[in-house]
XYZ file of C-alpha atoms in Angstrom:
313
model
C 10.490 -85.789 10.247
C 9.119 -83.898 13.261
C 5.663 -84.825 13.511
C 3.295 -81.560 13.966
C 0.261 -83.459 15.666
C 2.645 -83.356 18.417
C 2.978 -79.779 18.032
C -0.733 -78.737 18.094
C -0.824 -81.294 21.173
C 1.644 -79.439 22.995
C -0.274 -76.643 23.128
C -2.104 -77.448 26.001
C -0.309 -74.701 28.326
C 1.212 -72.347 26.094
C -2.026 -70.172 26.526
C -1.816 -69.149 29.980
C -0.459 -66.351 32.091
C 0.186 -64.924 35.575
C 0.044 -61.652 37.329
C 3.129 -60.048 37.447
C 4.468 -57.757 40.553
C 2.398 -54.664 41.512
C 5.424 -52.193 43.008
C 4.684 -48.559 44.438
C 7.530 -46.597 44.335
C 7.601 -43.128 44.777
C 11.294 -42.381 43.083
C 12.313 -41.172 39.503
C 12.683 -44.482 38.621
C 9.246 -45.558 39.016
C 7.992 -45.714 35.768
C 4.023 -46.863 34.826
C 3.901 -45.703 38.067
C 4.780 -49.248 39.776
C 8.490 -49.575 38.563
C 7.686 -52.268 36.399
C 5.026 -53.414 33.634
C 1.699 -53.578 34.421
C 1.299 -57.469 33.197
C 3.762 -60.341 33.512
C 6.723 -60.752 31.192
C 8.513 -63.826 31.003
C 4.960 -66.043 30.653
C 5.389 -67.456 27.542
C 8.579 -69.522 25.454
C 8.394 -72.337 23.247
C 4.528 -72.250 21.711
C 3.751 -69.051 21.775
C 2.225 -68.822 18.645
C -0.505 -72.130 19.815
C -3.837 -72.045 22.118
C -5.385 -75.358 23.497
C -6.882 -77.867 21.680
C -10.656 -77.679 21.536
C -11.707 -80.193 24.148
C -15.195 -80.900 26.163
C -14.016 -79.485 29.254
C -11.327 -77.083 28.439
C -7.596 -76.767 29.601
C -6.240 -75.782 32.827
C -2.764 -74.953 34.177
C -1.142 -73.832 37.047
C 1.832 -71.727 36.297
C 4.557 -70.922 39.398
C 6.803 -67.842 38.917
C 9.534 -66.279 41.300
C 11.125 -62.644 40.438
C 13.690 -61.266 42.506
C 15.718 -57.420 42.287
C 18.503 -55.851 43.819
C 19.102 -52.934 41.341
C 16.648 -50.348 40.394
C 17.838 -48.712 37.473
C 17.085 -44.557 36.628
C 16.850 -43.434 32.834
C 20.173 -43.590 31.706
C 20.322 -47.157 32.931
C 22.826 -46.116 35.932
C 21.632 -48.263 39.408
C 20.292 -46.271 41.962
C 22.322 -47.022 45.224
C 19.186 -46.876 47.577
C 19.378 -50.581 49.318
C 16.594 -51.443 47.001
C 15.460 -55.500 47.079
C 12.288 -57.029 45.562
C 10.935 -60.699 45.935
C 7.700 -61.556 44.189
C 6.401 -65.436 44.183
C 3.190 -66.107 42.351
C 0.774 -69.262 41.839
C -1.710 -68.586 38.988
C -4.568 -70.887 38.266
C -5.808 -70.272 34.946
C -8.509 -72.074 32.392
C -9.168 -72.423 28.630
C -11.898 -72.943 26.997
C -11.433 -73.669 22.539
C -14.035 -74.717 20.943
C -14.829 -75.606 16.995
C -16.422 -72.194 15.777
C -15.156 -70.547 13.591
C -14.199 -66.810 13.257
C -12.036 -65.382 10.528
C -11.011 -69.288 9.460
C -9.746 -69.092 13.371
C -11.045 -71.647 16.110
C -13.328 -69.043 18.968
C -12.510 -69.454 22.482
C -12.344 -67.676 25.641
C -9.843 -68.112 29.326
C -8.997 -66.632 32.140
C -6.025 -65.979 34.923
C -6.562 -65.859 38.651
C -3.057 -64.967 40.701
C -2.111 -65.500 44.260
C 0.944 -63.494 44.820
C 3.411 -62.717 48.006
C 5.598 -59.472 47.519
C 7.969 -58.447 49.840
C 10.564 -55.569 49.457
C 12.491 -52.696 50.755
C 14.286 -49.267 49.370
C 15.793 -46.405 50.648
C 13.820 -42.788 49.546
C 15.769 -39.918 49.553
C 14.169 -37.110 52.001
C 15.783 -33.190 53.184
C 16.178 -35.306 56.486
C 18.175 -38.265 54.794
C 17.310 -41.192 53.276
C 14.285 -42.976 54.725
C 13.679 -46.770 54.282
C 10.542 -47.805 53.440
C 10.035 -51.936 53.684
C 6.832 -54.092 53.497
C 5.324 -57.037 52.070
C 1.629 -58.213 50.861
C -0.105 -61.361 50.196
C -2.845 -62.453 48.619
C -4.912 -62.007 45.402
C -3.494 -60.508 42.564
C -5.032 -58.513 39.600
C -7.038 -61.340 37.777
C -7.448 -61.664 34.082
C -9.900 -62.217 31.103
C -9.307 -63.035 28.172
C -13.081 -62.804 25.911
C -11.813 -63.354 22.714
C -9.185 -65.841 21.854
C -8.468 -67.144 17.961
C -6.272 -70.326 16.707
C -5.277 -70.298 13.494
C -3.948 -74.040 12.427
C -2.020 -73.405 9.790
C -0.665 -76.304 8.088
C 1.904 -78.438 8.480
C 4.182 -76.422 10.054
C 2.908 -73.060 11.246
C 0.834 -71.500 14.427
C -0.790 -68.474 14.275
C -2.778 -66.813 17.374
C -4.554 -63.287 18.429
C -6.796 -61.985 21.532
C -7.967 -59.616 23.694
C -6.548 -59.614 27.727
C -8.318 -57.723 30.265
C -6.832 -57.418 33.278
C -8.931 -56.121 36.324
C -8.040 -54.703 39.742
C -8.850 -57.089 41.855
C -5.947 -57.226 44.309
C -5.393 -55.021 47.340
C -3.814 -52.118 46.862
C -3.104 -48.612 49.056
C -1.320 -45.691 49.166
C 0.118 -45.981 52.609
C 1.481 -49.470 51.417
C 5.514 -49.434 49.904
C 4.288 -53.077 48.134
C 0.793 -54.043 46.519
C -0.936 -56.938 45.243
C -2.546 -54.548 42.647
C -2.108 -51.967 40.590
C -5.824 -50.300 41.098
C -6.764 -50.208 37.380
C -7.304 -51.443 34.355
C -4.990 -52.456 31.316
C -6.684 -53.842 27.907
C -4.039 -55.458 25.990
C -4.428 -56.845 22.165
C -1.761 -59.861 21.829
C -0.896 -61.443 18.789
C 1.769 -64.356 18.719
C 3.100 -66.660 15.799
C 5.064 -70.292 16.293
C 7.302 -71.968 13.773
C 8.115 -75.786 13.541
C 10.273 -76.856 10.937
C 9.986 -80.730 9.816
C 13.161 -81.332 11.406
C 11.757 -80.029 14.911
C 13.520 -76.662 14.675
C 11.349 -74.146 16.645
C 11.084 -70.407 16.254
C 8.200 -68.968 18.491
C 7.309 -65.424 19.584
C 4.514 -63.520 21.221
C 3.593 -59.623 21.057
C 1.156 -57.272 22.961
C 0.146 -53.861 24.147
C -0.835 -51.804 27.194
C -3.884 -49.558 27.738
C -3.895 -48.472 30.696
C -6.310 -46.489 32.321
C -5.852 -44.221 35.783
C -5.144 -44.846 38.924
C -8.113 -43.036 40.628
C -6.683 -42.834 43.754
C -3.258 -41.823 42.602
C -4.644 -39.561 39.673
C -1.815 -40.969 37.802
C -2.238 -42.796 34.427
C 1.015 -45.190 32.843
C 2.193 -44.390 29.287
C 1.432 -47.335 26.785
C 3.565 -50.943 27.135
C 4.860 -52.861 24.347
C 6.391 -56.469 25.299
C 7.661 -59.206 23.385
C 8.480 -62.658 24.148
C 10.294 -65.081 22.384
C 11.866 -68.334 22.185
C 14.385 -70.159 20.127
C 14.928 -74.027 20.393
C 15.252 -77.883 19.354
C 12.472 -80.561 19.815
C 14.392 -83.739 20.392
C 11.434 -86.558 21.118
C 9.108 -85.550 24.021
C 11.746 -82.374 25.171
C 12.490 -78.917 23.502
C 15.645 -77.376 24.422
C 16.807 -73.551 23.899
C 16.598 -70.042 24.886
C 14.188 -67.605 25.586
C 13.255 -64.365 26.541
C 11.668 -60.861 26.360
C 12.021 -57.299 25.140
C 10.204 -54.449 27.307
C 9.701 -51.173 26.006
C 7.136 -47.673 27.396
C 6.213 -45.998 24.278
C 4.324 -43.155 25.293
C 4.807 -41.180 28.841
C 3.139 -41.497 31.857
C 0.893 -38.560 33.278
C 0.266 -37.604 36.613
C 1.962 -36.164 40.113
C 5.305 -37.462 39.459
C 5.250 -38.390 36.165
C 8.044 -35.638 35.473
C 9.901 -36.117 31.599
C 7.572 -39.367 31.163
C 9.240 -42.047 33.304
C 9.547 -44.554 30.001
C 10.622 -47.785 30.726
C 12.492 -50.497 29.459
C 14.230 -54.000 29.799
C 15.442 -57.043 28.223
C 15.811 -60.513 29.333
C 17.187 -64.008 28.027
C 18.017 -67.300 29.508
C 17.652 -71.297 29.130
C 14.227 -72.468 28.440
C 13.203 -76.237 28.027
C 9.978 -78.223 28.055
C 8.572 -81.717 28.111
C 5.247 -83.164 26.429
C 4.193 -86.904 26.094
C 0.724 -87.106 24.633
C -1.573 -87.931 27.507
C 0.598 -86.406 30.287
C 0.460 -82.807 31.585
C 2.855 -80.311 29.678
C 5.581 -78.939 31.631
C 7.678 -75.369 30.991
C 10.695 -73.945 32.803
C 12.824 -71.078 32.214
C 14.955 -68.847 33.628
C 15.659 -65.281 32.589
C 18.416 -62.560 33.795
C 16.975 -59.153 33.166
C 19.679 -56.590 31.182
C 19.619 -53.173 30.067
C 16.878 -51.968 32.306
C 15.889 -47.901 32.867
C 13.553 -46.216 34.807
C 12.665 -49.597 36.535
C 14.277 -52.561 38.443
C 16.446 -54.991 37.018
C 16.443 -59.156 38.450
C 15.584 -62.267 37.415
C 12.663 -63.957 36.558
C 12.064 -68.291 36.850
C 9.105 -69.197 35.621
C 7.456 -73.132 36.416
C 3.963 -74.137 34.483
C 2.048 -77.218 34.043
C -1.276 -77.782 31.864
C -3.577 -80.278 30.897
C -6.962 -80.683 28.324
C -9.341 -82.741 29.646
């Protein structure tokens, strides 16, 4: 029988996140404004549904991510043939804090995300005197999140249950005159709700939901439509490693508004790929997966390998 105490332990890193790319593109295809979503994708798998244990000093992870695109996709899902390429590699350091209070029968806690990101990229803009290439790259602090209000539900033996509220805040650089930004220069409040299943023969089932608000781009005037993401993964525990698949789903669901915003610039893609992790109580948890991106409109299309590592203390 799979035993669930090794479960709750494992849920040391399943909590945090990282910033994902900030893109400024000035085409059709640049939906929420940036040409892709606001927050990461591709930050959770197996353990979605669990937060830290509560602990006297809290958890903290480190969570390594590399994205890369060569086909940005208009909204019939046809690739735009503008010599478009996009390389994003981010370090996040982020912290959890559980504790033993109670609200709603869930255990209260609170976290945070803080992202150092290097973007690089290039695409071709079509202009009356040809196409135009616009390159560049930026470095350096990402948008940083905060996460108030986190809640655990324990539910016994076999199922996880969690729900919060993200801020994220506009903290990295961002201008106008730049093709690439750290930052998106606003602010998205997103409610996230995830569940995990663990059957008593180790069979896992785990998935994670959440929303955009988004507010406007003041210097932009431009405001993206509403983001709903899910994440999910599918897999075996077999001892200390869980083996499957994972993945996301990545849908706009209202319009964007604002210079450019034209018929709404909704946005979507999919992802899945292998996903595996490895837990030994009293060692740091460890995560990988790697995602190709499918289906994708009004926004570019890659893939996404994702590396994290957590401990309680």
């Amino acid at each position: 029988m799979f035993d669930t105490q090794t479960a709750r332990r494992r849920a040391t890193a399943f909590a945090f996140s990282a910033l994902s790319v900030a893109m400024l593109l000035s085409t059709p295809a640049g939906a929420v404004e940036q040409g892709g979503t606001i927050t990461p994708m591709g930050v959770t798998d197996f353990g979605a549904g669990m937060l830290p244990p509560s602990s006297p000093y809290g958890t903290f992870g480190i969570r390594s991510t590399y994205y890369s695109a060569s086909s940005l996709r208009d909204g019939a899902g046809r690739e735009i043939p503008n010599d478009f390429h996009l390389d994003v590699e981010t370090v996040a350091l982020a912290y959890f804090y559980m504790t033993d209070l109670q609200l709603f029968g869930a255990r209260l806690g609170f976290g945070g995300v803080l992202p150092l990101m290097n973007i690089s990229g290039r695409l071709n803009v079509p202009t009356p005197g040809g196409p135009l290439q616009l390159s560049g790259d930026d470095f350096g602090l990402g948008d940083a999140q905060i996460m108030p209000l986190l809640l655990a539900w324990d539910t016994p033996p076999n199922l996880f249950i969690t729900a919060g509220l993200q801020i994220q805040m506009p903290t990295g650089s961002y201008s106008t005159s730049n093709a690439f930004n750290t930052g998106v220069n606003h602010w998205t409040f997103t409610p996230v709700v995830g569940a995990t299943y663990i059957s008593d023969t180790g069979f896992e089932i785990s998935t994670q939901a959440n929303l955009n608000f988004n507010t406007t781009n003041t210097d932009t005037n431009y405001r993206s439509g509403i983001e709903y993401k899910q994440e999910f993964a599918v897999g075996q525990h077999i001892d200390a490693w869980t083996l499957g698949v994972g993945g996301y789903a990545y849908q706009q669901i209202s319009d964007d508004k604002g210079p450019g915003a034209g018929d709404g610039n909704r946005a979507r893609v999919f992802a899945a790929g292998p996903a595996i992790s490895y837990f030994k109580p009293g060692l740091p948890l460890v995560t990988l997966h790697a995602y190709k991106e499918f289906g994708a409109e009004n926004r570019a299309e890659g893939y996404n390998v994702a590396l994290r590592l957590a401990m309680s203390f």
